Short mmCIF file of C-alpha atoms in Angstrom, two decimals:
data_model
loop_
_atom_site.label_atom_id
_atom_site.label_comp_id
_atom_site.label_asym_id
_atom_site.label_seq_id
_atom_site.Cartn_x
_atom_site.Cartn_y
_atom_site.Cartn_z
CA MET A 63 96.71 119.14 96.61
CA ALA A 64 98.21 116.06 94.97
CA VAL A 65 100.03 115.15 98.17
CA LYS A 66 96.86 115.47 100.19
CA GLY A 67 94.97 113.20 97.75
CA ASN A 68 97.65 110.51 97.86
CA LYS A 69 97.64 110.50 101.63
CA LYS A 70 93.88 110.05 101.70
CA LYS A 71 94.16 107.14 99.25
CA GLU A 72 96.86 105.41 101.33
CA THR A 73 94.79 105.79 104.47
CA SER A 74 91.78 104.29 102.73
CA ALA A 75 93.75 101.25 101.51
CA LYS A 76 95.17 100.69 105.00
CA ASP A 77 91.71 100.89 106.53
CA PHE A 78 90.38 98.42 103.98
CA LYS A 79 93.01 95.83 104.90
CA ALA A 80 92.51 96.40 108.62
CA VAL A 81 88.73 95.97 108.31
CA LEU A 82 89.19 92.85 106.22
CA TRP A 83 91.65 91.45 108.74
CA ALA A 84 89.25 92.12 111.62
CA SER A 85 86.47 90.29 109.78
CA ALA A 86 88.68 87.33 108.92
CA ASP A 87 90.00 87.12 112.48
CA LYS A 88 86.46 87.10 113.85
CA LEU A 89 85.64 84.05 111.71
CA ARG A 90 88.67 82.27 113.20
CA SER A 91 86.78 81.79 116.46
CA GLN A 92 88.74 79.26 118.56
CA MET A 93 91.04 78.03 115.80
CA ASP A 94 94.75 78.50 116.38
CA ALA A 95 96.22 81.36 114.31
CA ALA A 96 99.06 79.15 113.05
CA GLU A 97 96.55 76.75 111.45
CA TYR A 98 94.07 79.40 110.34
CA LYS A 99 96.86 81.27 108.54
CA HIS A 100 97.16 78.54 105.92
CA LEU A 101 93.43 78.58 105.20
CA VAL A 102 93.16 82.34 104.74
CA LEU A 103 96.37 82.79 102.76
CA GLY A 104 95.52 79.73 100.64
CA LEU A 105 92.13 81.22 99.73
CA ILE A 106 93.67 84.60 98.88
CA PHE A 107 96.09 82.82 96.58
CA LEU A 108 93.30 80.80 94.98
CA LYS A 109 91.32 83.96 94.27
CA TYR A 110 94.43 85.65 92.89
CA ILE A 111 95.13 83.02 90.24
CA SER A 112 91.44 82.82 89.35
CA ASP A 113 91.16 86.62 88.98
CA THR A 114 94.27 86.84 86.81
CA PHE A 115 92.92 83.98 84.69
CA ILE A 116 89.58 85.78 84.18
CA GLU A 117 91.40 89.02 83.36
CA GLN A 118 93.40 87.24 80.65
CA GLN A 119 90.21 85.57 79.43
CA ASN A 120 88.71 89.03 78.85
CA ASN A 121 91.85 90.07 76.98
CA VAL A 122 91.63 86.99 74.77
CA LEU A 123 87.99 87.74 73.94
CA LYS A 124 88.94 91.27 72.86
CA MET A 125 91.77 89.96 70.68
CA VAL A 126 89.83 87.25 68.86
CA SER A 127 86.77 89.43 68.23
CA ASP A 128 88.61 92.56 67.08
CA PRO A 129 88.90 92.73 63.24
CA ASP A 130 92.02 94.86 63.63
CA SER A 131 93.77 92.27 65.81
CA ASP A 132 96.26 89.71 64.48
CA TYR A 133 94.31 87.13 66.49
CA TYR A 134 90.90 87.91 64.92
CA LEU A 135 88.87 84.72 64.41
CA GLY A 136 85.83 86.11 62.60
CA GLU A 137 82.35 86.79 63.91
CA ASN A 138 81.37 83.28 64.96
CA SER A 139 80.88 83.43 68.75
CA SER A 140 81.45 79.67 69.14
CA ASP A 141 84.99 80.18 67.78
CA HIS A 142 85.50 82.91 70.36
CA GLN A 143 84.33 80.65 73.17
CA GLU A 144 86.62 77.88 72.00
CA ALA A 145 89.58 80.31 72.04
CA LEU A 146 88.80 81.24 75.63
CA GLU A 147 89.60 77.67 76.67
CA ASP A 148 92.81 77.48 74.62
CA ARG A 149 95.67 77.10 77.09
CA ASP A 150 98.25 78.69 74.75
CA TYR A 151 96.68 82.14 75.17
CA TYR A 152 97.43 81.93 78.90
CA THR A 153 100.78 80.21 79.09
CA GLN A 154 102.36 82.67 76.63
CA GLU A 155 101.45 85.47 79.06
CA ASN A 156 102.69 83.50 82.13
CA VAL A 157 99.15 83.23 83.47
CA PHE A 158 98.35 80.09 85.48
CA TRP A 159 95.85 77.79 83.79
CA VAL A 160 92.76 77.39 86.00
CA PRO A 161 90.31 74.58 85.08
CA VAL A 162 86.60 75.41 85.21
CA GLU A 163 85.92 73.53 88.47
CA ALA A 164 88.74 75.42 90.25
CA ARG A 165 87.70 78.94 89.25
CA TRP A 166 86.68 81.21 92.09
CA GLU A 167 83.10 81.78 90.93
CA SER A 168 82.54 78.04 90.80
CA LEU A 169 83.74 77.65 94.40
CA ARG A 170 81.86 80.71 95.56
CA ASN A 171 78.60 79.31 94.17
CA GLN A 172 79.15 76.21 96.32
CA ALA A 173 80.40 78.07 99.41
CA LYS A 174 77.34 77.18 101.50
CA GLN A 175 77.70 73.44 100.91
CA ALA A 176 78.90 71.39 103.87
CA ASN A 177 81.73 69.89 101.81
CA ILE A 178 83.20 73.23 100.61
CA GLY A 179 86.52 72.35 102.29
CA GLN A 180 86.87 69.18 100.22
CA LEU A 181 85.88 71.08 97.06
CA ILE A 182 88.65 73.64 97.68
CA ASP A 183 91.20 70.85 98.20
CA LYS A 184 90.15 69.29 94.88
CA ALA A 185 90.47 72.68 93.17
CA LEU A 186 94.03 73.01 94.49
CA VAL A 187 94.89 69.51 93.26
CA VAL A 188 93.70 70.18 89.71
CA ILE A 189 95.54 73.55 89.66
CA GLU A 190 98.77 71.82 90.71
CA ASN A 191 98.24 69.13 88.06
CA GLU A 192 97.78 71.77 85.35
CA ASN A 193 100.68 74.04 86.38
CA SER A 194 104.02 72.30 86.90
CA THR A 195 105.60 75.28 88.72
CA LEU A 196 103.00 74.99 91.48
CA ARG A 197 103.24 71.22 91.90
CA GLY A 198 103.59 70.25 95.57
CA LYS A 199 103.47 73.89 96.72
CA LEU A 200 99.78 74.35 97.60
CA ASP A 201 98.56 73.48 101.08
CA LYS A 202 95.54 71.18 100.84
CA ARG A 203 94.18 71.18 104.39
CA PHE A 204 90.74 72.74 103.89
CA GLY A 205 88.76 69.47 104.05
CA ALA A 206 90.30 68.51 107.39
CA ALA A 207 90.09 72.00 108.95
CA GLN A 208 88.36 72.14 112.34
CA LEU A 209 86.40 75.33 111.61
CA GLU A 210 82.89 75.69 112.98
CA PRO A 211 80.13 74.64 110.50
CA GLY A 212 79.44 77.33 107.94
CA ARG A 213 82.57 79.36 108.75
CA MET A 214 84.49 78.15 105.68
CA GLY A 215 81.69 79.39 103.43
CA GLU A 216 81.67 82.75 105.23
CA LEU A 217 85.43 82.98 104.73
CA VAL A 218 85.03 82.32 101.00
CA ASP A 219 82.42 85.11 100.84
CA LEU A 220 84.75 87.47 102.72
CA ILE A 221 87.72 86.77 100.43
CA SER A 222 85.38 87.33 97.47
CA THR A 223 85.14 90.99 98.45
CA ILE A 224 88.87 91.62 97.96
CA GLY A 225 89.65 93.58 94.84
CA PHE A 226 86.19 95.00 94.31
CA GLY A 227 85.52 98.67 94.84
CA GLU A 228 89.15 99.45 95.71
CA GLY A 229 90.16 100.67 92.28
CA GLY A 230 93.22 99.45 90.41
CA ASN A 231 94.06 95.87 89.56
CA SER A 232 92.36 93.16 91.59
CA ALA A 233 95.55 91.05 91.55
CA ASP A 234 97.61 93.96 92.96
CA VAL A 235 95.09 94.41 95.78
CA LEU A 236 95.21 90.68 96.55
CA GLY A 237 99.02 90.85 96.72
CA GLU A 238 98.84 93.74 99.18
CA VAL A 239 96.30 91.90 101.30
CA TYR A 240 98.42 88.72 101.30
CA GLU A 241 101.44 90.64 102.59
CA TYR A 242 99.40 92.52 105.19
CA PHE A 243 97.84 89.29 106.45
CA LEU A 244 101.27 87.61 106.66
CA GLY A 245 102.42 90.35 109.02
CA GLN A 246 99.21 90.19 111.07
CA PHE A 247 99.42 86.42 111.45
CA ALA A 248 103.09 86.68 112.45
CA SER A 249 102.09 89.16 115.14
CA LYS A 250 99.30 86.84 116.35
CA GLU A 251 101.68 83.91 116.59
CA GLY A 252 104.25 85.90 118.56
CA LYS A 253 107.53 84.01 118.89
CA LYS A 254 106.55 81.41 116.31
CA GLY A 255 105.68 84.17 113.83
CA GLY A 256 109.32 85.20 113.66
CA GLN A 257 110.12 81.87 112.02
CA PHE A 258 108.42 82.79 108.77
CA TYR A 259 108.25 86.59 108.79
CA THR A 260 110.90 89.32 109.00
CA PRO A 261 109.33 92.73 109.74
CA ALA A 262 109.06 94.73 106.52
CA HIS A 263 110.88 97.76 107.98
CA VAL A 264 113.96 95.62 108.76
CA VAL A 265 113.93 94.14 105.25
CA LYS A 266 113.55 97.63 103.75
CA THR A 267 116.68 98.72 105.65
CA LEU A 268 118.71 95.86 104.16
CA VAL A 269 117.37 96.60 100.67
CA ALA A 270 117.95 100.36 100.96
CA VAL A 271 121.61 99.81 101.85
CA LEU A 272 122.27 97.10 99.24
CA SER A 273 120.27 98.81 96.43
CA PRO A 274 119.77 95.66 94.30
CA HIS A 275 119.35 96.74 90.68
CA LYS A 276 120.33 93.83 88.50
CA GLY A 277 121.50 90.24 88.85
CA ARG A 278 120.83 87.22 91.04
CA VAL A 279 119.26 87.72 94.47
CA TYR A 280 119.47 84.90 97.03
CA ASP A 281 118.14 84.15 100.51
CA PRO A 282 119.34 80.84 102.01
CA CYS A 283 116.63 80.82 104.71
CA CYS A 284 113.90 82.69 102.86
CA GLY A 285 110.91 82.27 105.21
CA SER A 286 107.82 83.56 103.39
CA GLY A 287 109.91 85.43 100.79
CA GLY A 288 109.74 88.99 102.17
CA MET A 289 113.33 89.79 101.10
CA PHE A 290 112.42 89.13 97.47
CA VAL A 291 109.21 91.17 97.56
CA GLN A 292 111.03 94.25 98.87
CA SER A 293 113.93 93.76 96.42
CA GLU A 294 111.53 93.69 93.47
CA ARG A 295 109.80 96.79 94.78
CA PHE A 296 113.13 98.57 95.03
CA VAL A 297 113.98 97.69 91.42
CA GLU A 298 110.63 98.90 90.10
CA SER A 299 110.62 102.08 92.20
CA HIS A 300 114.01 102.99 90.69
CA GLY A 301 112.86 102.59 87.11
CA GLY A 302 113.99 99.00 86.61
CA ARG A 303 112.07 96.06 85.22
CA ARG A 304 110.78 93.08 87.15
CA ASP A 305 113.03 90.66 85.25
CA ASP A 306 116.17 92.71 86.00
CA ILE A 307 116.74 90.44 88.98
CA SER A 308 116.48 86.66 89.28
CA ILE A 309 115.25 85.19 92.56
CA TYR A 310 116.73 82.16 94.31
CA GLY A 311 115.80 80.93 97.75
CA GLN A 312 115.76 77.96 100.07
CA GLU A 313 113.68 77.12 103.14
CA SER A 314 113.66 74.04 105.37
CA ASN A 315 110.16 74.35 106.86
CA PRO A 316 107.63 72.74 104.44
CA THR A 317 104.66 74.98 105.30
CA THR A 318 106.81 78.14 105.20
CA TRP A 319 108.29 77.03 101.87
CA ARG A 320 104.74 76.84 100.47
CA LEU A 321 103.91 80.28 101.89
CA ALA A 322 106.95 81.70 100.08
CA ALA A 323 105.96 80.02 96.80
CA MET A 324 102.46 81.51 97.01
CA ASN A 325 103.74 84.93 98.15
CA LEU A 326 106.00 85.17 95.10
CA ALA A 327 103.49 83.70 92.64
CA ILE A 328 100.83 86.16 93.78
CA ARG A 329 103.26 88.94 92.86
CA GLY A 330 103.95 87.39 89.48
CA PHE A 331 107.61 86.78 90.39
CA ALA A 332 109.44 83.87 88.82
CA ALA A 333 111.55 82.27 91.56
CA ASP A 334 113.64 79.18 92.10
CA LEU A 335 113.07 77.93 95.65
CA GLY A 336 114.43 74.48 94.91
CA PRO A 337 112.41 71.33 94.24
CA GLU A 338 111.54 70.80 97.88
CA PRO A 339 112.01 72.29 101.36
CA ARG A 340 115.50 71.38 102.63
CA ASP A 341 118.03 72.45 105.24
CA THR A 342 120.57 74.72 103.51
CA PHE A 343 123.54 73.22 105.38
CA ALA A 344 122.54 69.65 104.51
CA LYS A 345 121.62 70.22 100.87
CA ASP A 346 122.39 73.40 98.94
CA HIS A 347 119.77 73.57 96.18
CA HIS A 348 121.85 76.14 94.28
CA SER A 349 125.28 74.58 94.76
CA ASP A 350 126.59 75.64 91.34
CA LEU A 351 125.56 79.30 91.62
CA LYS A 352 127.09 82.47 93.07
CA PHE A 353 124.99 85.57 93.68
CA ASP A 354 125.13 89.34 93.22
CA TYR A 355 122.99 90.13 96.26
CA ILE A 356 122.28 88.02 99.33
CA LEU A 357 119.77 89.05 101.98
CA ALA A 358 119.04 86.86 104.98
CA ASN A 359 117.56 86.73 108.45
CA PRO A 360 118.77 83.34 109.75
CA PRO A 361 117.36 81.98 113.00
CA PHE A 362 119.42 83.42 115.86
CA ASN A 363 121.80 81.24 117.87
CA ILE A 364 120.45 77.82 116.84
CA SER A 365 122.37 75.03 118.56
CA ASP A 366 120.95 71.94 116.84
CA TRP A 367 122.05 72.67 113.30
CA GLY A 368 124.13 69.51 113.01
CA GLY A 369 127.46 71.32 112.89
CA GLU A 370 129.45 68.17 113.74
CA LYS A 371 128.50 66.74 110.32
CA TYR A 372 130.06 69.61 108.37
CA GLU A 373 133.40 70.23 110.09
CA SER A 374 135.43 69.71 106.91
CA ASN A 375 133.09 71.72 104.69
CA PRO A 376 134.86 73.99 102.14
CA ARG A 377 132.51 76.85 103.07
CA TRP A 378 134.38 77.50 106.32
CA VAL A 379 137.00 79.77 104.77
CA PHE A 380 137.36 81.89 107.92
CA GLY A 381 137.33 79.07 110.48
CA ILE A 382 135.22 76.11 111.58
CA PRO A 383 132.00 77.42 113.19
CA PRO A 384 131.12 76.07 116.65
CA VAL A 385 128.86 73.03 116.80
CA GLY A 386 126.69 74.72 119.42
CA ASN A 387 125.81 77.88 117.49
CA ALA A 388 125.09 78.35 113.76
CA ASN A 389 125.57 82.14 113.58
CA PHE A 390 129.02 82.00 111.97
CA ALA A 391 128.04 79.04 109.82
CA TRP A 392 125.30 81.21 108.26
CA LEU A 393 127.68 84.14 107.75
CA GLN A 394 130.28 81.92 106.08
CA HIS A 395 127.72 80.14 103.91
CA ILE A 396 126.56 83.55 102.70
CA LEU A 397 130.11 84.72 101.95
CA TRP A 398 130.74 81.43 100.14
CA LYS A 399 127.73 82.07 97.89
CA LEU A 400 128.70 85.67 97.08
CA ARG A 401 130.14 86.24 93.62
CA PRO A 402 133.25 88.50 93.34
CA GLY A 403 132.03 92.07 93.79
CA GLY A 404 128.68 90.97 95.21
CA GLN A 405 127.07 92.34 98.35
CA ALA A 406 125.28 90.73 101.30
CA GLY A 407 123.16 92.01 104.19
CA VAL A 408 122.44 89.72 107.14
CA VAL A 409 120.33 90.14 110.28
CA LEU A 410 121.90 88.44 113.29
CA ALA A 411 121.90 88.47 117.07
CA ASN A 412 124.00 91.22 118.65
CA GLY A 413 126.15 88.64 120.38
CA SER A 414 127.78 87.80 117.05
CA LEU A 415 129.60 91.17 117.20
CA SER A 416 131.49 90.42 120.41
CA SER A 417 131.31 86.70 121.26
CA ASN A 418 134.61 84.88 121.74
CA THR A 419 133.00 81.54 122.58
CA ASN A 420 134.26 78.42 120.80
CA GLY A 421 136.38 80.27 118.29
CA GLU A 422 133.76 82.80 117.13
CA GLY A 423 136.11 85.69 117.93
CA LYS A 424 138.83 84.16 115.73
CA ILE A 425 136.39 83.76 112.80
CA ARG A 426 135.28 87.38 113.18
CA GLU A 427 138.93 88.50 113.30
CA GLU A 428 139.68 86.58 110.11
CA MET A 429 136.72 88.23 108.36
CA VAL A 430 138.09 91.66 109.30
CA ARG A 431 141.64 90.71 108.27
CA LYS A 432 140.36 89.56 104.86
CA ASP A 433 138.45 92.83 104.59
CA VAL A 434 134.98 91.46 103.81
CA VAL A 435 133.09 93.34 106.56
CA GLU A 436 131.89 96.61 105.03
CA VAL A 437 129.24 98.01 107.40
CA ILE A 438 127.88 97.06 110.83
CA VAL A 439 124.60 98.51 112.11
CA SER A 440 123.34 97.92 115.65
CA LEU A 441 119.55 97.97 115.91
CA PRO A 442 117.25 98.78 118.84
CA GLY A 443 115.40 96.09 120.80
CA ASN A 444 111.80 94.95 120.24
CA LEU A 445 112.03 94.99 116.44
CA PHE A 446 111.30 91.29 116.07
CA LEU A 447 108.22 89.28 116.87
CA ASN A 448 110.10 86.26 118.18
CA THR A 449 112.57 88.02 120.48
CA PRO A 450 112.86 91.37 122.27
CA VAL A 451 116.68 91.29 122.21
CA PRO A 452 118.52 93.83 120.03
CA ALA A 453 119.90 92.58 116.74
CA CYS A 454 122.42 93.91 114.24
CA LEU A 455 122.99 94.05 110.51
CA TRP A 456 126.18 92.73 108.89
CA PHE A 457 126.97 94.01 105.40
CA PHE A 458 129.62 92.15 103.40
CA THR A 459 131.45 92.70 100.15
CA GLN A 460 134.54 91.06 98.71
CA ASP A 461 135.60 94.14 96.78
CA LYS A 462 135.64 97.52 98.50
CA THR A 463 136.85 99.27 95.38
CA GLN A 464 133.43 98.95 93.69
CA ARG A 465 130.30 101.09 94.16
CA GLY A 466 132.21 104.14 95.27
CA ARG A 467 135.69 105.14 96.38
CA ASP A 468 138.44 102.74 97.40
CA ARG A 469 137.43 101.70 100.94
CA ARG A 470 139.89 98.90 101.51
CA GLY A 471 140.88 98.56 105.16
CA GLU A 472 137.85 100.56 106.33
CA THR A 473 134.59 99.58 108.04
CA LEU A 474 131.62 101.83 108.74
CA PHE A 475 129.91 101.50 112.12
CA ILE A 476 126.38 102.83 112.68
CA ASP A 477 124.68 102.84 116.07
CA ALA A 478 120.90 102.92 115.41
CA CYS A 479 119.97 101.75 118.93
CA GLN A 480 118.04 104.95 119.61
CA MET A 481 116.02 104.81 116.40
CA GLY A 482 112.48 103.56 115.82
CA LYS A 483 109.20 104.13 117.60
CA MET A 484 107.07 101.83 119.74
CA VAL A 485 103.77 100.98 117.99
CA ASN A 486 102.49 98.97 120.94
CA ARG A 487 103.79 97.71 124.28
CA LYS A 488 106.03 95.07 122.69
CA GLU A 489 106.83 96.17 119.15
CA ARG A 490 109.14 98.86 117.78
CA VAL A 491 109.41 99.81 114.10
CA LEU A 492 112.03 101.72 112.13
CA THR A 493 110.39 104.68 110.42
CA ALA A 494 110.92 105.67 106.79
CA GLU A 495 113.12 108.53 108.04
CA ASP A 496 115.24 106.10 110.10
CA ILE A 497 115.74 103.79 107.13
CA SER A 498 116.58 106.68 104.85
CA LYS A 499 119.12 108.08 107.34
CA ILE A 500 120.92 104.73 107.67
CA ALA A 501 121.00 104.13 103.90
CA GLU A 502 122.07 107.68 103.04
CA THR A 503 124.88 107.50 105.60
CA VAL A 504 126.22 104.31 104.01
CA HIS A 505 125.94 105.66 100.46
CA SER A 506 127.64 108.94 101.44
CA TRP A 507 130.44 107.04 103.15
CA ARG A 508 130.97 104.80 100.12
CA ASN A 509 131.25 107.84 97.87
CA GLU A 510 132.83 110.21 100.39
CA ASN A 511 129.99 112.51 99.44
CA GLU A 512 129.62 114.95 102.34
CA TYR A 513 130.27 112.12 104.82
CA ASP A 514 131.45 113.00 108.33
CA ASP A 515 131.61 110.92 111.48
CA VAL A 516 128.79 111.81 113.87
CA ALA A 517 129.43 111.22 117.56
CA GLY A 518 126.98 108.67 118.92
CA PHE A 519 125.78 107.61 115.44
CA CYS A 520 128.40 106.74 112.81
CA HIS A 521 132.15 106.27 112.55
CA ASN A 522 134.56 105.20 109.82
CA SER A 523 137.16 102.85 111.34
CA LYS A 524 140.49 101.74 109.94
CA PHE A 525 141.78 98.20 110.48
CA GLU A 526 144.22 99.33 113.18
CA GLU A 527 141.38 100.73 115.30
CA ILE A 528 139.38 97.50 115.04
CA GLU A 529 142.49 95.48 115.89
CA LYS A 530 143.00 97.68 118.95
CA ASN A 531 139.47 96.73 120.02
CA ASN A 532 140.28 93.01 119.74
CA PHE A 533 138.04 92.70 116.68
CA VAL A 534 134.89 93.34 118.66
CA LEU A 535 132.49 94.95 116.17
CA THR A 536 129.91 96.51 118.48
CA PRO A 537 129.26 99.98 116.97
CA GLY A 538 128.97 101.59 120.43
CA ARG A 539 132.73 101.09 120.87
CA TYR A 540 133.53 103.16 117.82
CA VAL A 541 130.89 105.86 117.44
CA GLY A 542 131.41 107.22 120.97
CA ALA A 543 128.86 109.12 123.00
CA VAL A 544 126.61 111.95 121.89
CA GLU A 545 128.02 115.27 122.96
CA GLU A 546 125.76 116.85 125.54
CA GLU A 547 124.99 120.53 125.41
CA LYS A 548 127.07 122.46 127.91
CA ASP A 549 125.10 123.96 130.76
CA SER A 550 126.33 127.52 131.28
CA GLU A 551 124.16 128.12 134.37
CA LEU A 552 126.07 128.03 137.66
CA PHE A 553 124.94 125.35 140.11
CA ASP A 554 124.05 127.85 142.87
CA ASP A 555 122.05 130.01 140.46
CA LYS A 556 120.21 126.96 139.11
CA MET A 557 119.23 125.74 142.59
CA LYS A 558 117.93 129.17 143.56
CA ARG A 559 115.88 129.37 140.35
CA LEU A 560 114.44 125.88 140.76
CA THR A 561 113.56 126.27 144.47
CA SER A 562 111.84 129.57 143.67
CA LEU A 563 109.86 127.83 140.92
CA LEU A 564 108.93 125.00 143.32
CA LYS A 565 107.71 127.50 145.95
CA GLU A 566 105.59 129.28 143.33
CA GLN A 567 104.01 125.98 142.16
CA GLN A 568 103.25 124.91 145.76
CA GLU A 569 101.49 128.22 146.49
CA LYS A 570 99.36 127.84 143.37
CA GLY A 571 98.51 124.28 144.43
CA MET A 572 97.39 125.41 147.87
CA LYS A 573 95.12 128.07 146.37
CA LEU A 574 93.56 125.50 144.02
CA ASP A 575 92.96 123.06 146.93
CA GLN A 576 91.26 125.83 148.91
CA GLN A 577 89.07 126.79 145.93
CA ILE A 578 87.99 123.17 145.38
CA ALA A 579 87.10 122.79 149.08
CA GLU A 580 84.99 125.97 149.01
CA ASN A 581 83.14 124.83 145.88
CA LEU A 582 82.36 121.44 147.42
CA GLU A 583 81.09 123.08 150.63
CA ARG A 584 78.85 125.38 148.58
CA ILE A 585 77.02 122.40 147.06
CA GLY A 586 76.76 120.55 150.37
CA TYR A 587 79.78 118.29 150.28
CA GLY A 588 82.16 120.16 152.55
CA PHE A 589 84.76 118.29 154.52
#
């Protein structure tokens, strides 16, 4: 019965978000989704910090009016009210300070005014001024938005409904809605959506294989911060605490950098995304740090990354990456940032597994020779919003003696090209069973715990085998083909059986045609 109840609850929450999304999208009217995204997500964030502030305000009132509390201030209500506006009660609990004019109820009461956009911008400015960690990270474009008259007020009213009547913590519901809307906007924007959003099922696959439990987690091209959200969820779902991992990221796109800051703040995650949006190759915001876990989905095959400026960079331990493609620059940057014994999981274009253009094959060979490639997974096509081409997952470690048996000189290949299910004409998703199968295969292989090669799916390769394949890392070369069931029926017998079946079906068809014709004639429509 408990399982049935949980399923009903999940369905209800999903429906709530879908209905809310449909309402918000209707208000968008003719506005471009890329612009509208910032308005909706900005308002969700604004309501989140206001709701958490009010929740803490209620806690403070309980503390100062309870005679049994260490914070009891007596029975004078004016003292209680004064305490409610004491910033120390909020900052000590890591709650953002929200001035009166920026609180959600204040804005909601003015939602029907023509200048509501300007009022929201002012609210964001005072919040930034009062909270140093948010300074420069909130998008103040509401006053200049080209929404139809009255639509901004309707949007404020719609966002006001989030968190009420859904049970649980309002802030948790707002976080769920923020993430759901990020995915929906990415889908609306199509190719451009892939620049700020990695599908959650792909991120979950990386996280399930890496199993981040404790330490520093880093994403050098963090988009809207999805890698961090899933990593934190993994930690908490395995009994860990939120502060068991520290989050570090970097993003070059200013609007995406702000989305990431809000996405993490709305979850209550402390994160260091650097003081400003910057290109990771040009300026490493975390130059003095190495990391325990690195997860990344760099843009595929970018040619204008300025490679000619970094030819003598110390990061290129395995070879100078080509100027015309940044794939192997990203991989080497990530390996450079990995601490001894750390792990990394990277999403990249499939071509990176076999390309020999401009020295890429030599860099790949050097990575195999230095034994840093632990697992390669080939993925099916249509997983990403910005490209239908198949991608792959690279998993690195600099020490194959940790987290299991001694695996030096070995690489695991997994061919997941047949996994996933199409959810619409263009988009495929990896199911929870797919993700679990990939992760369990890797963990079994690391521990030699009931691991066996499976034809067509997984294969443990030694260095000599990879060398024989000229250091091409496409899993299909190693896992082989699925064994087909042997057909014991003789060809002549099969043809006789099938032609007999065909004759039987044709006779039935003729009888049905005759019956239909007779019925039509009976009601006056004979032919």
